[in-house]
Coordinates of C-alpha atoms and ligand atoms in Angstrom, one line a residue:
M562 CA 120.0 154.1 67.1
S563 CA 119.6 157.5 65.8
V564 CA 119.8 157.8 62.6
S565 CA 121.8 160.8 61.0
P566 CA 125.1 160.5 63.0
W567 CA 125.3 157.2 61.8
L568 CA 124.6 157.9 58.2
A569 CA 127.3 160.9 58.0
C570 CA 129.6 158.7 60.0
A571 CA 129.4 155.8 57.8
V572 CA 129.9 157.9 55.1
L573 CA 133.0 159.7 56.7
S574 CA 135.3 156.2 57.5
V575 CA 133.7 153.3 58.7
F576 CA 135.8 153.0 62.0
C577 CA 133.6 155.5 63.5
V578 CA 130.7 153.9 63.1
L579 CA 131.0 151.7 66.6
Q580 CA 132.0 155.6 68.3
V581 CA 129.0 156.5 67.5
S582 CA 126.4 153.8 67.9
S583 CA 123.8 154.4 70.1
L584 CA 121.8 152.2 72.6
D585 CA 118.0 151.2 71.9
T586 CA 118.1 150.7 75.3
F587 CA 120.0 151.5 78.7
V588 CA 120.3 150.1 82.8
A589 CA 119.7 152.3 85.0
A590 CA 120.2 152.2 89.0
V591 CA 119.0 154.3 91.8
Y592 CA 120.0 153.9 95.3
E593 CA 117.9 154.6 98.1
H594 CA 120.7 155.7 100.4
A595 CA 120.1 155.3 104.3
V596 CA 122.2 158.9 104.8
I597 CA 124.5 159.0 107.8
L598 CA 123.6 162.5 109.4
P599 CA 125.6 165.2 111.4
S600 CA 124.9 164.7 115.3
D601 CA 124.0 168.3 115.6
T602 CA 122.8 170.5 112.6
S603 CA 122.1 173.5 114.9
L604 CA 126.1 174.6 115.4
P605 CA 128.6 175.0 113.1
V606 CA 131.0 172.3 112.0
S607 CA 134.6 172.9 110.9
H608 CA 135.3 172.7 107.5
S609 CA 137.0 169.2 107.7
E610 CA 134.3 167.4 110.4
A611 CA 132.3 168.2 107.5
L612 CA 133.8 166.5 105.1
A613 CA 134.5 163.7 107.3
L614 CA 130.7 163.2 107.7
M615 CA 130.6 163.7 104.0
N616 CA 132.9 161.0 102.9
R617 CA 131.3 158.6 105.3
N618 CA 128.1 159.0 103.2
L619 CA 130.8 158.2 99.8
D620 CA 132.0 155.4 101.2
L621 CA 128.3 153.9 101.2
L622 CA 127.4 155.6 97.9
E623 CA 130.9 154.2 96.5
G624 CA 129.8 150.5 97.5
A625 CA 126.4 151.1 95.5
I626 CA 128.3 152.7 92.3
E627 CA 130.9 149.4 92.0
S628 CA 128.1 147.3 92.7
A629 CA 125.9 149.0 90.1
A630 CA 128.4 149.2 87.5
K631 CA 129.7 145.3 87.8
Q632 CA 125.6 145.1 87.1
G633 CA 126.1 146.4 84.1
A634 CA 124.5 149.9 84.8
H635 CA 125.2 152.9 82.5
I636 CA 123.7 155.4 85.0
I637 CA 123.0 155.7 89.1
V638 CA 121.4 158.1 90.5
T639 CA 121.7 158.6 94.5
P640 CA 119.5 160.9 96.8
E641 CA 118.9 164.7 97.8
D642 CA 120.4 165.3 100.6
G643 CA 122.6 161.7 100.6
I644 CA 126.0 163.3 100.7
Y645 CA 125.0 165.1 104.4
G646 CA 121.8 164.7 105.7
V647 CA 118.5 167.4 106.0
Q648 CA 117.9 170.0 108.3
F649 CA 120.5 173.0 108.6
T650 CA 120.4 176.8 109.2
R651 CA 121.9 178.8 106.6
D652 CA 125.6 179.2 108.4
T653 CA 125.1 175.5 109.6
I654 CA 124.9 173.8 105.8
Y655 CA 128.0 176.2 104.5
P656 CA 131.0 174.1 105.6
Y657 CA 129.6 171.5 103.5
L658 CA 129.3 173.7 100.1
E659 CA 131.6 173.4 97.0
D660 CA 131.7 175.7 94.9
I661 CA 130.1 174.1 91.6
P662 CA 130.8 175.4 88.0
D663 CA 128.6 175.7 84.7
P664 CA 129.2 172.5 83.7
Q665 CA 130.3 174.6 79.6
V666 CA 133.8 174.3 81.5
N667 CA 134.9 171.2 80.3
W668 CA 136.4 169.6 83.9
I669 CA 137.1 166.3 85.1
P670 CA 137.7 166.7 88.7
C671 CA 139.3 163.6 88.4
D672 CA 141.9 164.6 86.2
N673 CA 142.6 168.4 87.3
A674 CA 141.4 168.5 91.2
N675 CA 142.3 171.6 92.3
R676 CA 141.2 174.0 88.9
F677 CA 138.0 175.5 90.7
G678 CA 139.6 175.6 94.0
Y679 CA 139.3 173.2 96.6
T680 CA 136.4 170.9 95.7
P681 CA 136.8 167.0 97.4
V682 CA 133.1 166.0 97.2
Q683 CA 133.5 166.6 93.3
E684 CA 136.6 165.0 92.9
R685 CA 135.3 161.9 94.5
L686 CA 132.0 161.6 92.9
S687 CA 134.3 162.3 89.4
C688 CA 136.5 160.0 90.2
L689 CA 133.5 156.7 91.0
A690 CA 132.8 157.8 87.4
K691 CA 135.5 157.8 85.8
N692 CA 136.7 154.7 87.4
N693 CA 133.7 152.7 87.2
S694 CA 132.9 153.8 83.6
I695 CA 129.1 155.2 84.9
Y696 CA 127.4 158.1 85.0
V697 CA 126.8 159.3 88.2
V698 CA 124.5 161.6 89.5
A699 CA 124.5 163.3 93.2
N700 CA 122.5 166.1 95.0
M701 CA 125.3 168.4 97.5
G702 CA 125.5 172.1 97.8
D703 CA 126.4 174.7 95.6
K704 CA 127.5 178.2 96.6
K705 CA 128.4 181.4 95.0
P706 CA 129.8 184.7 96.6
C707 CA 127.7 187.8 95.4
N708 CA 128.3 191.3 96.1
T709 CA 126.0 192.5 99.3
S710 CA 125.2 195.6 97.4
D711 CA 123.2 193.9 94.7
P712 CA 119.8 193.6 96.2
Q713 CA 119.2 189.9 95.5
C714 CA 122.0 189.0 97.5
P715 CA 121.5 187.4 100.9
P716 CA 122.8 189.6 104.0
D717 CA 126.0 186.9 104.3
G718 CA 127.3 187.6 100.9
R719 CA 126.3 184.2 99.2
F720 CA 123.8 182.1 97.5
Q721 CA 123.5 178.8 98.3
Y722 CA 121.8 176.3 96.2
N723 CA 120.4 172.7 96.7
T724 CA 122.6 171.2 93.5
N725 CA 122.4 168.0 91.3
V726 CA 125.7 167.3 89.7
V727 CA 126.2 164.6 87.1
F728 CA 129.5 163.3 85.9
D729 CA 129.6 161.2 82.4
S730 CA 131.4 158.1 82.8
L731 CA 134.7 159.9 82.1
G732 CA 134.1 161.5 85.2
K733 CA 133.1 164.7 83.4
L734 CA 130.4 167.3 84.9
V735 CA 128.2 167.4 82.3
A736 CA 125.1 168.5 84.6
R737 CA 124.5 171.1 87.1
Y738 CA 120.9 172.1 88.3
H739 CA 119.6 174.0 91.3
K740 CA 116.7 173.0 93.1
Q741 CA 114.1 175.7 92.1
N742 CA 110.8 174.6 94.4
L743 CA 112.3 174.6 97.5
F744 CA 110.4 172.6 100.4
M745 CA 109.3 175.0 103.3
G746 CA 111.8 174.6 105.7
E747 CA 114.8 174.8 103.1
E748 CA 115.5 178.0 104.7
Q749 CA 119.2 176.9 104.1
F750 CA 119.2 177.1 100.4
N751 CA 118.2 179.7 97.6
A752 CA 116.3 179.8 94.6
P753 CA 117.7 180.7 91.0
T754 CA 115.7 184.2 89.8
E755 CA 115.1 181.6 87.1
P756 CA 114.2 177.8 86.4
E757 CA 117.2 175.7 85.5
L758 CA 116.4 173.6 82.2
V759 CA 119.3 171.5 82.4
T760 CA 119.2 168.9 79.8
F761 CA 121.9 166.6 78.6
N762 CA 122.5 163.9 75.0
T763 CA 124.1 160.4 76.0
P764 CA 124.4 157.3 73.6
F765 CA 121.2 156.1 75.5
G766 CA 118.9 159.4 75.5
K767 CA 118.4 162.6 76.6
F768 CA 118.2 163.4 79.7
G769 CA 116.5 166.2 82.2
I770 CA 117.1 166.6 85.7
F771 CA 115.0 168.3 89.1
T772 CA 114.7 167.7 92.2
C773 CA 112.2 166.5 94.8
F774 CA 109.4 168.9 95.2
D775 CA 109.5 170.6 91.5
I776 CA 107.8 167.9 90.5
L777 CA 104.6 169.6 91.6
F778 CA 105.2 172.4 89.1
H779 CA 105.3 173.2 85.6
D780 CA 108.7 174.8 85.6
P781 CA 111.6 173.1 85.0
A782 CA 109.6 169.8 85.4
V783 CA 107.0 170.0 82.7
T784 CA 108.9 172.4 80.4
L785 CA 111.6 169.1 80.3
V786 CA 109.6 167.1 78.7
T787 CA 107.3 169.0 76.1
K788 CA 109.8 171.7 74.9
L789 CA 112.5 170.1 75.7
Q790 CA 111.5 166.1 74.5
V791 CA 114.0 164.5 77.2
D792 CA 113.4 160.9 77.3
T793 CA 114.4 160.2 81.0
I794 CA 113.7 162.4 84.3
L795 CA 116.7 162.2 86.5
F796 CA 115.1 162.7 89.9
P797 CA 117.1 162.8 93.3
T798 CA 114.3 163.0 96.0
A799 CA 114.1 162.8 100.0
W800 CA 110.4 162.5 100.0
M801 CA 108.3 161.5 102.9
D802 CA 104.6 159.7 102.4
V803 CA 102.0 160.9 102.2
L804 CA 99.0 159.0 102.5
P805 CA 96.7 158.1 100.3
H806 CA 97.8 160.5 97.0
L807 CA 101.5 161.5 97.7
A808 CA 103.5 158.4 98.8
A809 CA 106.7 158.4 96.5
I810 CA 106.2 155.0 94.3
E811 CA 102.9 156.3 94.0
F812 CA 103.3 159.8 92.5
H813 CA 106.3 159.5 90.8
S814 CA 105.6 156.1 88.9
A815 CA 102.2 158.1 88.2
W816 CA 104.4 161.3 86.4
A817 CA 106.2 159.1 84.6
M818 CA 103.3 157.7 82.9
G819 CA 100.9 160.8 83.0
M820 CA 104.1 162.8 81.3
G821 CA 105.2 159.7 79.1
V822 CA 109.0 159.7 80.1
N823 CA 111.0 157.6 81.8
F824 CA 111.9 158.1 85.7
L825 CA 114.5 157.3 87.7
A826 CA 113.5 158.1 91.2
A827 CA 116.4 158.1 94.2
N828 CA 114.8 158.1 98.0
I829 CA 117.0 158.8 101.3
H830 CA 115.7 155.8 103.5
S831 CA 114.8 157.1 106.6
P832 CA 111.8 154.8 108.3
L833 CA 111.0 156.7 111.2
R834 CA 110.7 160.1 108.9
R835 CA 108.7 157.7 106.4
M836 CA 111.4 158.3 103.5
T837 CA 111.2 155.4 101.6
G838 CA 110.0 154.5 98.5
S839 CA 112.7 154.7 95.0
G840 CA 112.1 153.2 91.4
I841 CA 112.5 153.1 87.9
Y842 CA 109.3 153.8 85.9
A843 CA 108.9 153.4 82.5
P844 CA 106.0 155.3 81.3
N845 CA 104.0 152.0 80.7
S846 CA 104.5 150.6 83.7
P847 CA 106.9 150.7 86.9
K848 CA 109.8 148.9 86.2
A849 CA 111.5 148.4 89.4
F850 CA 110.8 149.9 92.6
H851 CA 111.9 149.6 96.5
Y852 CA 109.4 150.2 100.0
D853 CA 110.2 149.7 102.9
R854 CA 109.5 150.4 106.6
K855 CA 110.7 147.5 108.1
T856 CA 114.9 147.8 108.1
N857 CA 117.5 150.6 108.2
E858 CA 119.8 149.4 105.4
G859 CA 120.2 151.2 101.6
K860 CA 119.0 149.1 98.5
L861 CA 120.4 149.5 95.2
V862 CA 117.6 148.6 92.3
L863 CA 118.3 148.4 88.5
A864 CA 116.0 147.7 85.4
K865 CA 116.4 148.0 81.7
L866 CA 115.1 150.8 80.0
E867 CA 113.8 151.6 76.0
S868 CA 116.4 154.7 75.2
H869 CA 113.5 156.7 73.9
P870 CA 110.4 155.3 75.0
G871 CA 108.1 157.8 72.9
R872 CA 105.0 159.3 74.0
S873 CA 100.9 158.4 73.4
V874 CA 98.1 161.4 73.4
V875 CA 95.7 161.3 76.4
N876 CA 92.6 163.3 75.8
W877 CA 92.3 163.4 79.4
T878 CA 88.5 164.3 79.0
S879 CA 87.5 162.9 75.7
Y880 CA 85.5 159.9 77.3
A881 CA 84.0 161.3 80.5
S882 CA 82.6 164.2 78.2
S883 CA 80.4 161.4 76.4
I884 CA 78.8 160.3 79.9
E885 CA 75.6 161.8 80.9
V886 CA 75.2 162.4 84.5
P887 CA 72.6 160.3 85.8
S888 CA 70.6 161.9 88.7
T889 CA 71.3 158.5 90.9
G890 CA 69.7 160.5 94.1
N891 CA 73.3 159.1 95.4
E892 CA 73.8 160.6 99.1
E893 CA 77.0 162.8 98.5
F894 CA 79.2 163.9 101.7
Q895 CA 82.4 166.1 102.1
S896 CA 85.7 165.0 103.7
V897 CA 89.3 166.2 104.0
V898 CA 92.3 164.6 102.0
F899 CA 95.2 166.1 102.9
F900 CA 93.7 169.4 103.7
D901 CA 91.7 169.8 100.5
E902 CA 87.5 168.9 101.0
F903 CA 87.0 166.6 98.4
T904 CA 82.8 165.4 97.0
F905 CA 82.8 162.1 97.8
V906 CA 79.9 159.0 97.0
E907 CA 80.3 155.9 99.3
L908 CA 80.2 153.0 97.1
K909 CA 77.7 150.5 98.7
G910 CA 77.2 147.6 96.3
I911 CA 79.3 145.1 95.4
S912 CA 79.8 146.6 91.9
G913 CA 78.5 149.7 90.4
N914 CA 78.4 152.8 88.0
H915 CA 78.8 156.5 90.1
T916 CA 79.7 160.0 88.6
V917 CA 80.8 162.6 91.5
C918 CA 81.3 166.4 90.8
Q919 CA 83.2 169.2 92.3
N920 CA 83.1 172.5 91.2
D921 CA 83.9 171.9 86.8
L922 CA 85.3 168.4 87.3
C923 CA 82.5 165.1 87.1
C924 CA 84.1 161.4 87.9
H925 CA 83.1 158.6 87.4
L926 CA 83.5 154.9 87.9
S927 CA 82.2 151.7 87.1
Y928 CA 84.3 149.1 89.0
Q929 CA 83.4 145.9 90.5
M930 CA 84.6 144.2 93.7
S931 CA 85.4 140.3 94.5
E932 CA 83.3 140.7 98.0
K933 CA 81.3 143.5 99.5
R934 CA 83.1 143.6 103.1
A935 CA 81.2 145.0 105.7
D936 CA 84.3 146.2 107.9
E937 CA 85.6 148.5 104.8
V938 CA 84.2 151.3 103.2
Y939 CA 85.1 152.8 99.5
A940 CA 83.9 155.7 98.2
L941 CA 84.7 157.9 95.3
G942 CA 85.6 161.5 95.0
A943 CA 86.0 164.4 93.2
F944 CA 88.2 167.9 94.1
D945 CA 88.8 170.7 91.8
G946 CA 90.4 173.9 93.7
L947 CA 93.6 174.8 95.2
H948 CA 95.5 173.2 97.6
T949 CA 97.6 176.0 100.2
V950 CA 99.2 174.3 103.0
E951 CA 102.9 173.3 102.1
G952 CA 102.9 174.7 98.9
Q953 CA 99.7 176.7 96.2
Y954 CA 98.8 174.4 93.4
H955 CA 95.6 173.8 91.7
L956 CA 94.7 170.2 91.3
Q957 CA 92.2 168.3 89.4
I958 CA 91.7 164.9 91.4
C959 CA 89.2 161.8 90.5
T960 CA 90.0 159.4 93.1
L961 CA 88.6 156.1 94.2
L962 CA 89.5 155.2 97.9
K963 CA 89.5 152.8 101.0
C964 CA 88.4 154.7 104.1
K965 CA 90.3 154.4 107.2
T966 CA 87.3 153.6 108.9
T967 CA 83.8 152.8 108.2
D968 CA 83.1 156.1 109.7
L969 CA 82.5 158.3 106.2
R970 CA 84.3 161.4 108.0
T971 CA 87.5 159.2 107.5
C972 CA 87.7 158.6 103.8
G973 CA 91.3 160.6 102.9
S974 CA 92.8 159.6 106.1
S975 CA 96.2 158.2 105.4
V976 CA 95.7 154.4 105.8
D977 CA 98.0 152.0 104.2
M978 CA 95.7 148.5 105.2
A979 CA 92.9 147.3 103.0
S980 CA 91.2 143.8 102.1
T981 CA 88.8 144.5 99.6
R982 CA 90.4 143.4 95.8
F983 CA 88.4 144.6 92.8
E984 CA 87.4 142.3 89.6
M985 CA 87.4 145.5 87.7
F986 CA 87.8 149.2 87.6
S987 CA 87.3 152.1 84.9
L988 CA 88.1 155.4 86.1
S989 CA 87.8 159.3 84.1
G990 CA 86.9 162.6 84.6
T991 CA 86.1 166.1 83.0
F992 CA 89.6 167.7 82.9
G993 CA 90.7 171.1 82.6
T994 CA 94.0 170.0 81.6
Q995 CA 96.2 167.8 80.0
Y996 CA 98.5 166.5 83.1
V997 CA 97.0 164.2 84.9
F998 CA 99.1 161.8 86.6
P999 CA 97.3 157.9 87.3
E1000 CA 98.0 156.4 90.0
V1001 CA 97.1 152.7 91.5
L1002 CA 98.3 151.8 94.7
L1003 CA 97.6 148.4 96.6
S1004 CA 98.1 147.3 100.4
E1005 CA 100.6 147.9 101.8
V1006 CA 101.7 150.7 99.4
K1007 CA 102.3 148.7 96.4
L1008 CA 102.4 149.2 92.9
A1009 CA 100.5 147.1 90.6
P1010 CA 102.8 147.1 87.2
G1011 CA 101.2 145.4 84.3
E1012 CA 97.3 145.9 85.8
F1013 CA 96.0 148.5 84.3
Q1014 CA 96.8 151.1 81.7
V1015 CA 94.9 154.5 80.4
S1016 CA 93.2 154.9 76.8
S1017 CA 93.6 157.3 75.0
D1018 CA 90.0 158.7 75.5
G1019 CA 91.1 159.1 79.3
R1020 CA 90.0 155.9 81.3
L1021 CA 92.1 154.5 84.0
F1022 CA 91.3 150.6 83.8
S1023 CA 91.9 147.4 84.6
L1024 CA 93.8 144.6 82.7
K1025 CA 92.8 141.4 85.4
P1026 CA 91.4 141.5 88.7
T1027 CA 93.6 143.4 91.4
S1028 CA 96.8 141.3 92.5
G1029 CA 96.2 142.5 96.1
P1030 CA 93.4 144.7 98.1
V1031 CA 93.0 148.6 96.8
L1032 CA 94.2 151.6 98.7
T1033 CA 93.5 153.8 96.0
V1034 CA 92.7 154.3 92.1
T1035 CA 93.0 158.4 91.1
L1036 CA 93.8 160.9 88.6
F1037 CA 95.7 163.3 89.7
G1038 CA 95.5 166.2 87.7
R1039 CA 97.2 170.0 87.9
V1040 CA 96.2 172.8 86.3
Y1041 CA 99.7 174.9 86.5
E1042 CA 97.8 178.0 84.9
K1043 CA 95.6 178.1 88.1
D1044 CA 98.2 178.6 91.0
W1045 CA 98.3 182.1 91.0
V1046 CA 94.9 183.2 89.9
S1047 CA 92.0 181.8 92.5
G1048 CA 89.9 184.0 94.1
A1049 CA 92.1 185.1 97.0
S1050 CA 90.4 186.1 100.0
S1051 CA 88.6 183.3 100.9
D1052 CA 91.9 181.2 100.2
L1053 CA 93.8 182.8 102.1
I1054 CA 90.9 182.7 105.5
T1055 CA 90.9 178.3 104.2
H1056 CA 94.8 178.8 104.3
W1057 CA 95.6 180.4 108.0
L1058 CA 92.4 178.2 108.9
M1059 CA 94.5 175.0 107.5
V1060 CA 97.7 176.2 109.0
I1061 CA 96.3 176.1 112.5
V1062 CA 94.7 173.3 112.0
M1063 CA 98.0 171.7 111.1
I1064 CA 99.8 173.3 114.2
I1065 CA 96.7 171.5 116.8
T1066 CA 96.9 168.4 114.9
P1067 CA 99.6 165.8 115.0
I1068 CA 99.5 164.7 111.1
V1069 CA 102.7 163.5 109.7
H1070 CA 103.4 165.7 106.8
Y1071 CA 105.5 165.3 104.0
L1072 CA 108.9 167.3 103.6
C1073 CA 110.7 167.1 100.0
Ligands
NAG1313 C1 140.7 155.7 91.5 O1 141.1 154.5 90.6 C2 142.6 155.3 90.9 C3 143.7 154.6 89.9 O2 143.4 153.3 89.8 C4 143.0 155.7 92.6 O3 144.2 155.8 93.2 C5 141.7 156.1 92.8 O4 141.6 156.3 94.3 C6 140.0 155.2 92.5 N1 139.3 156.6 93.0 C7 137.8 156.1 93.4 C8 137.3 157.4 94.1 O5 137.9 155.0 93.3
NAG1314 C1 130.1 196.0 95.3 O1 129.5 196.4 94.5 C2 129.7 198.1 94.7 C3 128.6 199.0 94.4 O2 128.4 197.8 92.9 C4 130.8 198.0 94.4 O3 131.6 199.8 94.6 C5 132.0 197.5 95.4 O4 133.2 197.2 94.8 C6 131.7 196.1 94.8 N1 132.3 194.8 96.1 C7 132.9 194.2 95.4 C8 133.4 193.0 96.5 O5 132.8 193.7 94.4
NAG1315 C1 89.6 166.2 73.9 O1 87.8 165.7 73.4 C2 86.7 166.8 73.8 C3 85.6 165.9 74.1 O2 85.7 164.5 73.2 C4 87.0 167.6 72.8 O3 86.0 168.3 72.8 C5 88.5 168.2 73.0 O4 88.0 168.8 71.6 C6 89.5 167.0 72.5 N1 90.9 167.9 73.2 C7 91.5 167.8 72.2 C8 92.8 168.7 72.7 O5 91.7 166.8 71.3
NAG1316 C1 77.6 150.0 84.0 O1 77.9 150.7 82.6 C2 77.9 150.2 82.0 C3 78.3 150.7 80.9 O2 78.7 151.6 80.8 C4 77.4 148.6 82.2 O3 77.4 147.5 80.8 C5 77.1 148.2 83.4 O4 76.0 147.4 83.3 C6 77.0 148.7 84.6 N1 76.6 148.5 86.1 C7 75.7 148.5 86.8 C8 76.1 147.9 87.9 O5 74.6 149.3 86.9

């Protein structure tokens, strides 16, 4: 309950108290949508063909929105590219785009359809929100004509944006966000010149919004939480899993915990492209999630959340820096995790305490396995450096992971099955950042809600024996300020070597 409007209102009139009453909790919904794709995205289609395809997707979204509203949801998030799919050129996406005005114009498209030209998709989304009295979050394309004599203006005379829109429960457009951090291959879209910090208030908290690849960068994602103090992030995404550290449900739930916000992630459902994993995550624990590599069906997920979850402060280096680095004489080895060379030590015993360091980062682990199997190898790894493949970002990572095989050179390769449960673990690191995202992922890509916690001195530790075999326990740190200042030449060589490796090896990458 927000105090000041309540008091002000109570003084003015007893009647308005009901209208301003805010909610302590709300019901959130996310819809993992099996998007219907155009048959060919290399050739342009007419606008009416584009609209017909979008309406087929909107028919499915409509079912999810109605169902969510009937079950009491206050807000529903649908995925990035959920209305027309992925992989267009600038020209072939064009018939799918609408001019989306700045929400300051105060517009309910459902009531006033043609105020900003022909905008059938916005009208339909607005009516879905209004008819069902629910906030609707969707992702679509925005087009803005520009003057080609302006050097910023693309040669075809228009900006095209990957855009999230939000309609409130009256159908009013309340938010428009243009994706900042486009993923490689998203050439059909432009990034805005400045990151857009888009927020809006509701009776159930303050919301911020961004899209997919944005989650790996400081702006707008981190600024929305630290400066603008939002309670809940809305996150349409088209996310392809990359194990061990970047599976959708794993990384998105970790970001919610590390940043201390609610996080509503709606992913595309496309098992063939390894796209699945949507969820509703509170800072203390995932509340509901969906991961399905077997069926081709979409899925609606609902959960109740606190409107103002509140954040606890963690010093991510406090515990680890109090530990003396033992000279245990463990044999270290190097192995590659998603193109980054980690330093590892093997966990040879059924229990133990290990330390491994790389550059400025030392990682400490205490653990006890339920059994020490001969057919499985686990290792503790550290990485402190610039990741340069499919995006440039500086990482500090401490990770306990299952190696793909008993060959140590496979430590860090994608693996989604394991057999070893852990009785306990406690992982910490001497991080040079306050942005650390704690991940625990179990066999068959499952989360472990309620099974672990983070202490204020920066330990990620188990509360009970794990409910399933462990794939990884990880502290994924981001050092944003080092993204563009690393020793350029050697990194550049590494980068091009990795690009070559990428081209010649059939590894599945993630697309966002
Ligand atoms: C919303 O309701 C109106 C009238 O009840 C109806 O005409 C319209 O088709 C509905 N629109 C949607 C998108 O459900
Ligand atoms: C584009 O800009 C140029 C130079 O400022 C101006 O002469 C021209 O009229 C503009 N064109 C349009 C369509 O606004
Ligand atoms: C975190 O803990 C370390 C070690 O105890 C201390 O030196 C540092 O000042 C702390 N950082 C913050 C931001 O409190
Ligand atoms: C690991 O360290 C803890 C205390 O930090 C100690 O109680 C425990 O006995 C150690 N375990 C092993 C196997 O050395």
